[in-house]
mmCIF file of C-alpha atoms in Angstrom:
data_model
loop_
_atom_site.group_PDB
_atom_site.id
_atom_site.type_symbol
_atom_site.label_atom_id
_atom_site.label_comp_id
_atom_site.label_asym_id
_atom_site.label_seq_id
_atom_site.Cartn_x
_atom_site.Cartn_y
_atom_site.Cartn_z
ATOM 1 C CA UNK C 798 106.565 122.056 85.635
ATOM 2 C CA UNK C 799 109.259 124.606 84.486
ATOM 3 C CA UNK C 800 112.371 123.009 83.247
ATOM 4 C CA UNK C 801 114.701 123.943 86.415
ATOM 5 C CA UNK C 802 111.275 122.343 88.754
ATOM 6 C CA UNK C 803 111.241 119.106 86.329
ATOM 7 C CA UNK C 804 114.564 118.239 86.311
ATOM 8 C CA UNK C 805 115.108 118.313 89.751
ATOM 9 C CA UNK C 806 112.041 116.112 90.221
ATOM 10 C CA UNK C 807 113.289 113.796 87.486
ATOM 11 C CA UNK C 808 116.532 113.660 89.600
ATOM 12 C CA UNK C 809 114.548 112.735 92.824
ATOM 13 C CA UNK C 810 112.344 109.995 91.069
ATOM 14 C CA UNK C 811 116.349 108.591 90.146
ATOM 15 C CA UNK C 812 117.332 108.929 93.256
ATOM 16 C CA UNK C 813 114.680 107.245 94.878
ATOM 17 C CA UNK C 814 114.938 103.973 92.498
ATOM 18 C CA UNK C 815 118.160 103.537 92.856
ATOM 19 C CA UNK C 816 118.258 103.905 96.482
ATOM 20 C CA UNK C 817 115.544 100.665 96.595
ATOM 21 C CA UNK C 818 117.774 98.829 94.176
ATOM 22 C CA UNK C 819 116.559 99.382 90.819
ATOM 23 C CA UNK C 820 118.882 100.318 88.136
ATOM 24 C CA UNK C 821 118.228 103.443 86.194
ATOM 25 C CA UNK C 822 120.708 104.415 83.164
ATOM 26 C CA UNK C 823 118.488 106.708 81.663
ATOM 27 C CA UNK C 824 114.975 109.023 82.011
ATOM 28 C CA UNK C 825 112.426 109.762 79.470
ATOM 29 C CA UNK C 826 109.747 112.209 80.953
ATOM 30 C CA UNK C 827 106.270 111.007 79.467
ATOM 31 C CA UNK C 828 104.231 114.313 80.823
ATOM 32 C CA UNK C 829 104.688 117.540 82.100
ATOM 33 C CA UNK C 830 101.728 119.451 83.853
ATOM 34 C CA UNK C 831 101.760 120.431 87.167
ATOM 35 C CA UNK C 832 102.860 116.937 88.070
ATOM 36 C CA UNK C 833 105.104 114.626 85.953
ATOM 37 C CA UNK C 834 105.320 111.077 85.176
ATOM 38 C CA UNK C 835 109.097 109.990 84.364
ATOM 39 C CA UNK C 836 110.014 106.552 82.457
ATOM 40 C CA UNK C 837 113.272 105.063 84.640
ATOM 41 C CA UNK C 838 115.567 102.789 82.246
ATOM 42 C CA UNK C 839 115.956 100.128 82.230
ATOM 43 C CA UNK C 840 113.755 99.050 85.222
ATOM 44 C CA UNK C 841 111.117 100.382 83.298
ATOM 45 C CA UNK C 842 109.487 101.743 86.477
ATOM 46 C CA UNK C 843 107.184 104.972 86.112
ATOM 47 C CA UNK C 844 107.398 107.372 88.746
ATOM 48 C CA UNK C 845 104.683 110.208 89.242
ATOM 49 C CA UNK C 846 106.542 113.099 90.532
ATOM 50 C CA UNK C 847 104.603 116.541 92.171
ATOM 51 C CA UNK C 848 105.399 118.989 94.499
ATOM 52 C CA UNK C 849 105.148 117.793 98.078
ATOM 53 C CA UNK C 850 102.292 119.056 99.019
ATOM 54 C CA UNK C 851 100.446 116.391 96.741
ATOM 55 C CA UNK C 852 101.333 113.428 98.990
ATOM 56 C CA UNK C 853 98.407 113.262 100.477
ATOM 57 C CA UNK C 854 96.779 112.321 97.299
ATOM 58 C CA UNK C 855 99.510 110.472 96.123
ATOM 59 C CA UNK C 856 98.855 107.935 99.146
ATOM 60 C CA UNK C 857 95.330 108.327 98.835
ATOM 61 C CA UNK C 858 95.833 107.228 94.895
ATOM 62 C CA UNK C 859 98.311 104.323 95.677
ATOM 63 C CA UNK C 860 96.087 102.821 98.228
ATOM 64 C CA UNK C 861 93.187 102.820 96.117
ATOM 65 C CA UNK C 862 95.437 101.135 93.365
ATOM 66 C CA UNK C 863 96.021 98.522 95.641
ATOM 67 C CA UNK C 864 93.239 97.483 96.956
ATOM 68 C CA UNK C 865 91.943 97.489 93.185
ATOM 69 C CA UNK C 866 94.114 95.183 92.307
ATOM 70 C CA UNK C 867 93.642 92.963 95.192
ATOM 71 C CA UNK C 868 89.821 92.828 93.564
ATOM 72 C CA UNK C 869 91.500 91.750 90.518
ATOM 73 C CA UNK C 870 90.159 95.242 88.913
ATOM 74 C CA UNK C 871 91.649 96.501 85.698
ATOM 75 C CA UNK C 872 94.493 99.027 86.953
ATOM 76 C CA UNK C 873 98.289 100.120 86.578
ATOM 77 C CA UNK C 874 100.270 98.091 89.125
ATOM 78 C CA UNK C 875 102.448 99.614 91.626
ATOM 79 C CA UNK C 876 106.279 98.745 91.394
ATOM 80 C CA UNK C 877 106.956 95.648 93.924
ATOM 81 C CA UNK C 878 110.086 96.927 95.399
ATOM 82 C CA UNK C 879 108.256 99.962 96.107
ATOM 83 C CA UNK C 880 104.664 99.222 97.189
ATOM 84 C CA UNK C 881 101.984 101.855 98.138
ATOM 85 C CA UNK C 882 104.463 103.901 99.988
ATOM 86 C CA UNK C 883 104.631 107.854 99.219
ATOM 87 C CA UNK C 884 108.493 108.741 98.666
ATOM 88 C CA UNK C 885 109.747 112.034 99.557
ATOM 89 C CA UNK C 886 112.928 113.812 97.887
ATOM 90 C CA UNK C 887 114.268 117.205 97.303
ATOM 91 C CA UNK C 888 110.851 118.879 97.928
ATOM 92 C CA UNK C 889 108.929 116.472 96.122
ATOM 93 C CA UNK C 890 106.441 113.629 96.655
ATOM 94 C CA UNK C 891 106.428 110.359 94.206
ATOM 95 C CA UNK C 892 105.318 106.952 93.987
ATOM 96 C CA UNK C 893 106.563 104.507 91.190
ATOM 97 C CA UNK C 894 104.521 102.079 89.214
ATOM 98 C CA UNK C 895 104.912 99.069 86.736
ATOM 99 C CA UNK C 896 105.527 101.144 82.783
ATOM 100 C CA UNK C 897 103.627 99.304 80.165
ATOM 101 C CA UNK C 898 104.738 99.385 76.741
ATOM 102 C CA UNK C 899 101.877 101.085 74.822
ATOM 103 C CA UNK C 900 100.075 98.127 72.662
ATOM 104 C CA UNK C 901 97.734 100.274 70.448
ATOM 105 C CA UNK C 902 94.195 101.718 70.398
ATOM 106 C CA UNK C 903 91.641 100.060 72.392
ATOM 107 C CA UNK C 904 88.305 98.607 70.771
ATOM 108 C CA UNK C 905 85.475 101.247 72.534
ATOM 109 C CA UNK C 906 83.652 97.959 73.631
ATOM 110 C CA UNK C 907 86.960 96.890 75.266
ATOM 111 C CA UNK C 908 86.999 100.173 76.991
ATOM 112 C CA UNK C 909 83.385 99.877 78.115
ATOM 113 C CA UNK C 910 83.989 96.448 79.626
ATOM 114 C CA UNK C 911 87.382 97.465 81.322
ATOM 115 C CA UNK C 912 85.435 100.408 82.972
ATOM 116 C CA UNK C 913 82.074 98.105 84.006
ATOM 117 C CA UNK C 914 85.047 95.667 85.663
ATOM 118 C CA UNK C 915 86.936 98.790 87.408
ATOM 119 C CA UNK C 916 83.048 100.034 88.645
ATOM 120 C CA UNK C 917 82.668 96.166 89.935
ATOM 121 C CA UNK C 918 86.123 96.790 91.852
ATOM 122 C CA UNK C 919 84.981 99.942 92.692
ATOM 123 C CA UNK C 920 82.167 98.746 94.492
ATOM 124 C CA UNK C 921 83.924 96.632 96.611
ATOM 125 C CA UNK C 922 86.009 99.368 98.475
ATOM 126 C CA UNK C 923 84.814 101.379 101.606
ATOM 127 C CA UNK C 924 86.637 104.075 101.286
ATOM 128 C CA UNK C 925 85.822 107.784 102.289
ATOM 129 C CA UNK C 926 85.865 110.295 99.039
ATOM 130 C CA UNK C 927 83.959 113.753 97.741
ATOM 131 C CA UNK C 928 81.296 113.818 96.104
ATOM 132 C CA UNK C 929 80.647 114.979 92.506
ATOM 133 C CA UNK C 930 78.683 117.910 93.856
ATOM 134 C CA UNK C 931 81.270 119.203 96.103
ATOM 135 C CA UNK C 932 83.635 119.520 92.990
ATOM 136 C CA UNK C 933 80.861 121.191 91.088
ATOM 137 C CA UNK C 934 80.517 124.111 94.085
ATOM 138 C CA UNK C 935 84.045 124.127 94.331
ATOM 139 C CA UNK C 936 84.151 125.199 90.420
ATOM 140 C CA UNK C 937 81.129 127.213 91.033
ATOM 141 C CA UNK C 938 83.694 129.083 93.891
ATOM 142 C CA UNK C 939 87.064 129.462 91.262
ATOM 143 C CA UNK C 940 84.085 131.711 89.046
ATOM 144 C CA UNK C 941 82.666 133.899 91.849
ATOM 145 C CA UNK C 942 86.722 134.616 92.770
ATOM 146 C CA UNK C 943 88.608 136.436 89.694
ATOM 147 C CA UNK C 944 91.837 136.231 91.637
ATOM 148 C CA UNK C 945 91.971 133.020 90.651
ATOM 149 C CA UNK C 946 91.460 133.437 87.390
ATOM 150 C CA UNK C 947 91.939 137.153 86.322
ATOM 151 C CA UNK C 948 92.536 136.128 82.858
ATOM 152 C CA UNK C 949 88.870 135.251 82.529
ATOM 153 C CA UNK C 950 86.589 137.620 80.783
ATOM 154 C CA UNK C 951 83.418 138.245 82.520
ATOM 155 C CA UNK C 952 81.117 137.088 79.823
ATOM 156 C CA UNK C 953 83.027 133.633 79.748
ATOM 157 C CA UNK C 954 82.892 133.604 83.960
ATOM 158 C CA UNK C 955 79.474 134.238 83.442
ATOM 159 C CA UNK C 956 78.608 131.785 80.740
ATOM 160 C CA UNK C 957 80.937 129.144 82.586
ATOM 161 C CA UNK C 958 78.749 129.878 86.410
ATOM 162 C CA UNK C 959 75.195 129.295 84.392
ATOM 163 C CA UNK C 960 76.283 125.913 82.990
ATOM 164 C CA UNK C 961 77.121 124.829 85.695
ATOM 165 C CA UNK C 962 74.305 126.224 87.948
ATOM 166 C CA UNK C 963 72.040 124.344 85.144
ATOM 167 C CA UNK C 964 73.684 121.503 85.075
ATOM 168 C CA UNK C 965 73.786 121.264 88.885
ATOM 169 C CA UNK C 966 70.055 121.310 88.723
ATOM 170 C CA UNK C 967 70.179 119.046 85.947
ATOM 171 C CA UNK C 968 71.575 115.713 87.529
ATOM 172 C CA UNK C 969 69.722 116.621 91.119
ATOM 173 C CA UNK C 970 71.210 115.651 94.563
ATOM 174 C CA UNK C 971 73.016 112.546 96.129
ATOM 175 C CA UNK C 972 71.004 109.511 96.154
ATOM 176 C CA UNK C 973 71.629 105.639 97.262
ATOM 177 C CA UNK C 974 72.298 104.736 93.675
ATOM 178 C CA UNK C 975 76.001 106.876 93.915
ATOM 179 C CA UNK C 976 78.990 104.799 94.133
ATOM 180 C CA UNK C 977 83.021 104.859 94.372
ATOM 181 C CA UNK C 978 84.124 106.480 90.892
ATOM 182 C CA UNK C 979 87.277 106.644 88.967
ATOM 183 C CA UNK C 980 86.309 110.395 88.749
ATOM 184 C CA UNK C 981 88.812 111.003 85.386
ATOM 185 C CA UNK C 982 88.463 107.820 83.569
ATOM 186 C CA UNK C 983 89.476 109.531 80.207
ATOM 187 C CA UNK C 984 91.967 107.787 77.229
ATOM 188 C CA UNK C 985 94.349 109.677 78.589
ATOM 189 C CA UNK C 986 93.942 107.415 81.802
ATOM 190 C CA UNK C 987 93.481 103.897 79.938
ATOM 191 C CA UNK C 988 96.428 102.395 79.109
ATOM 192 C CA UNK C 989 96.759 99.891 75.759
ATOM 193 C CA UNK C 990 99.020 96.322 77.368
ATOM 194 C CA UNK C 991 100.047 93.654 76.605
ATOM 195 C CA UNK C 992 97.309 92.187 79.568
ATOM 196 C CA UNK C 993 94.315 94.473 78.578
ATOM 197 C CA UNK C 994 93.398 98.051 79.355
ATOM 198 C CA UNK C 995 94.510 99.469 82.570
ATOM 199 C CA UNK C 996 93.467 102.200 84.238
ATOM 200 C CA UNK C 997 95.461 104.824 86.139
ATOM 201 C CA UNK C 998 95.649 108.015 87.916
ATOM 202 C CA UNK C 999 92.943 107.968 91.423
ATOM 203 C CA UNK C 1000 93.618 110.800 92.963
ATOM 204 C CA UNK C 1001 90.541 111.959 91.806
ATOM 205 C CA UNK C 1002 88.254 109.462 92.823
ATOM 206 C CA UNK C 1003 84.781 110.687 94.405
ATOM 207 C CA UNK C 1004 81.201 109.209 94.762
ATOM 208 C CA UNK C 1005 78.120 110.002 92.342
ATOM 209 C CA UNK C 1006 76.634 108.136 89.534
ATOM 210 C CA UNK C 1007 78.300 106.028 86.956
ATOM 211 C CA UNK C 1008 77.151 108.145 84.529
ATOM 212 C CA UNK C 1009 79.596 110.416 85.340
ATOM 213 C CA UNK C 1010 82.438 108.688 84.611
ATOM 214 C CA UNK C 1011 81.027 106.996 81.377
ATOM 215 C CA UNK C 1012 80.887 111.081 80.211
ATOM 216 C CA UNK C 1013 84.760 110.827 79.980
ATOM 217 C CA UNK C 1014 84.295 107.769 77.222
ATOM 218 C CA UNK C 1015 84.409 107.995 73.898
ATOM 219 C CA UNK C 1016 81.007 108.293 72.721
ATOM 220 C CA UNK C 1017 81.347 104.657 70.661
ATOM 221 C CA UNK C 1018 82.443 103.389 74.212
ATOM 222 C CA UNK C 1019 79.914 104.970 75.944
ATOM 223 C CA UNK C 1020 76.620 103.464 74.065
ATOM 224 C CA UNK C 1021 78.417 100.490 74.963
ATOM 225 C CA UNK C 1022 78.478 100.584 78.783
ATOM 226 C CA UNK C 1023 74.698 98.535 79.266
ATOM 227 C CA UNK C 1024 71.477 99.683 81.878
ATOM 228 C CA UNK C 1025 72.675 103.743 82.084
ATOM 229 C CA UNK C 1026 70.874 106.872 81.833
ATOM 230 C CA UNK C 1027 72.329 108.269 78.640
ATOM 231 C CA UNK C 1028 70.137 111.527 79.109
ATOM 232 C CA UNK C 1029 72.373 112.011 82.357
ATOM 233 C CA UNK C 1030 75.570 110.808 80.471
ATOM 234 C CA UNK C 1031 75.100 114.071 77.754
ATOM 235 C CA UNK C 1032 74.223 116.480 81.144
ATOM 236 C CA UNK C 1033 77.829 115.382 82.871
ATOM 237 C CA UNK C 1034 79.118 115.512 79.492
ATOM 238 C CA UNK C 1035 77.956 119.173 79.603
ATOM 239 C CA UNK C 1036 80.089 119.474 82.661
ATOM 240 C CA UNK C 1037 83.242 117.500 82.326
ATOM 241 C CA UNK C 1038 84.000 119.883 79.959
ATOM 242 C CA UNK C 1039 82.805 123.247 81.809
ATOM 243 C CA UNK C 1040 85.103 121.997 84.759
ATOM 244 C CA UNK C 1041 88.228 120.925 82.501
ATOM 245 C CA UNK C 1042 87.265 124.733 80.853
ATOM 246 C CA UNK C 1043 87.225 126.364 84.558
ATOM 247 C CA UNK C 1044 90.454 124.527 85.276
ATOM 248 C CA UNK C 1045 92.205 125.705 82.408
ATOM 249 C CA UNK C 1046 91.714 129.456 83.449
ATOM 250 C CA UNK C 1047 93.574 129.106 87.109
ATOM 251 C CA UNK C 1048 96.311 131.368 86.921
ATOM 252 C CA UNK C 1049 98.226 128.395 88.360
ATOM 253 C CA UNK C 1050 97.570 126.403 85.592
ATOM 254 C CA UNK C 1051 100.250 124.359 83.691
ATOM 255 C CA UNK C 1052 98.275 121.614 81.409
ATOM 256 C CA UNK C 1053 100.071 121.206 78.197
ATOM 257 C CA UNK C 1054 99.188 123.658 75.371
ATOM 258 C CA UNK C 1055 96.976 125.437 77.800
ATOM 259 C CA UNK C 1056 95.894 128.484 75.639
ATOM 260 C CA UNK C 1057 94.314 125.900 72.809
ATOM 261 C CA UNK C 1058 92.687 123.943 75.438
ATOM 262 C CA UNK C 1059 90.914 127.189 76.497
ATOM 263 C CA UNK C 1060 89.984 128.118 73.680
ATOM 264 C CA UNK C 1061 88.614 124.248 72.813
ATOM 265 C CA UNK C 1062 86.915 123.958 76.137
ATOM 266 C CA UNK C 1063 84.682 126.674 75.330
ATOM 267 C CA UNK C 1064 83.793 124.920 72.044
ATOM 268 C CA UNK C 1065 83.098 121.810 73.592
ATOM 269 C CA UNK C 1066 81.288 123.027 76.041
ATOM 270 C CA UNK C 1067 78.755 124.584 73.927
ATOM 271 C CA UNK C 1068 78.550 121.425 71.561
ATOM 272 C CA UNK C 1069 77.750 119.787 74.645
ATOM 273 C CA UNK C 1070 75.415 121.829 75.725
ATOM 274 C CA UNK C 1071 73.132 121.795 72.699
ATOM 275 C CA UNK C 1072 72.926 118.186 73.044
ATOM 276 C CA UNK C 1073 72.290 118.085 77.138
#
């Protein structure tokens, strides 16, 4: 967000705490994209703050949260005071959550097991979500429309719509094996506590193979993660990183150092592709 956008959402995640009790003396904003996630002191309550439009995903994230944790699943827990409930302020929608000191890098075969327990939870849920091919022909759209991403050159549109078109072929169609996915399950979304890794962020949950989610692991986490298809792990490897690439060239787009990542996602990409 823009400073002028992110401090008035940092305002309404204050304003929202305090107006279900909890005391907040101070804010320390822990990321800026398109959404934020604020630190409240000294509740120490997190609250994920994004235009209002994004509420519908915000519930759809907090429920899923819940009911993980009702599993007894590995994930961030939502502040008490506050529950599941979407909050609304000043134009923006937030929910707040339990902030967890950060403890430290996790072992890769602690991050393999917390993700083969979170797949377990996973499991359990009956809930309605995409799946992984409907993001792929949604990225496969973003290409075939430059108005969405006029800063693309048309070699790199063109070299980004083949990988995916192979990949697509690649990993084939829907089958009985798919389940409930994390959909992101990156380090960025583990967090180090005092309790174990926890995951966070659902809001982009969606069915498919596991496989896809163990291409967001580390590689030394991945080998870890027992019984998978690690042929199929390198192909969504392949396209993890020709989405996060596609994403980076929305016009819209406001991930952190954005004209690096670019740049990297190509590189990746390529590496990744050699070894598909």
């Amino acid at each position: 967000m823009e400073e002028t956008q992110a401090r008035r959402a940092v305002a309404a995640a204050r304003s929202t705490a305090r107006g279900l009790g909890l005391e907040v003396a101070d804010t320390v904003v822990i990321y800026n994209s398109d959404r934020i996630a604020v630190r409240l002191i000294p509740c120490d309550v997190l609250a994920r703050v994004a235009p209002q439009p994004c509420q519908d995903e915000f519930r759809f994230e907090a429920a899923v949260a819940r009911r993980l944790a009702e599993t007894g699943s590995p994930v961030g827990a939502l502040e008490p005071l506050a529950g599941s409930r979407v909050y609304v302020e000043d134009g923006f929608a937030l929910t707040l959550w339990r902030y967890y000191e950060p403890m430290g890098a996790i072992a890769p075969a602690d991050y393999a097991e917390a993700l083969i327990q979170l797949h377990n939870g996973l499991r359990q849920l009956d809930l309605a979500a995409p799946h992984i091919s409907e993001r792929i022909t949604a990225w496969v759209a973003e290409l075939e429309n430059p108005e969405q991403n006029p800063d693309l050159a048309h070699a790199d549109r063109e070299f980004l719509s083949t990988a995916l078109h192979r990949i697509r072929s690649a990993i084939g169609q829907p089958n009985a094996a798919d389940q409930l996915l994390h959909g992101e399950p990156h380090p960025g979304n583990l967090l180090s506590t005092s309790s174990g890794p926890r995951f966070i962020d659902f809001h982009t949950c969606q069915r498919g193979p596991v496989e896809y989610d163990i291409a967001f692991l580390p590689e030394e986490a991945a080998a870890r993660y027992p019984g998978v298809n690690q042929a199929m792990v390198q192909q969504f490897r392949a396209l993890m990183w020709a989405g996060f690439t596609t994403m980076r060239w929305r016009a819209r787009d406001q991930f952190p150092d954005r004209d690096l990542w670019r740049a990297e996602g190509f590189n990746r990409l390529r590496a990744a592709l050699e070894r598909a």
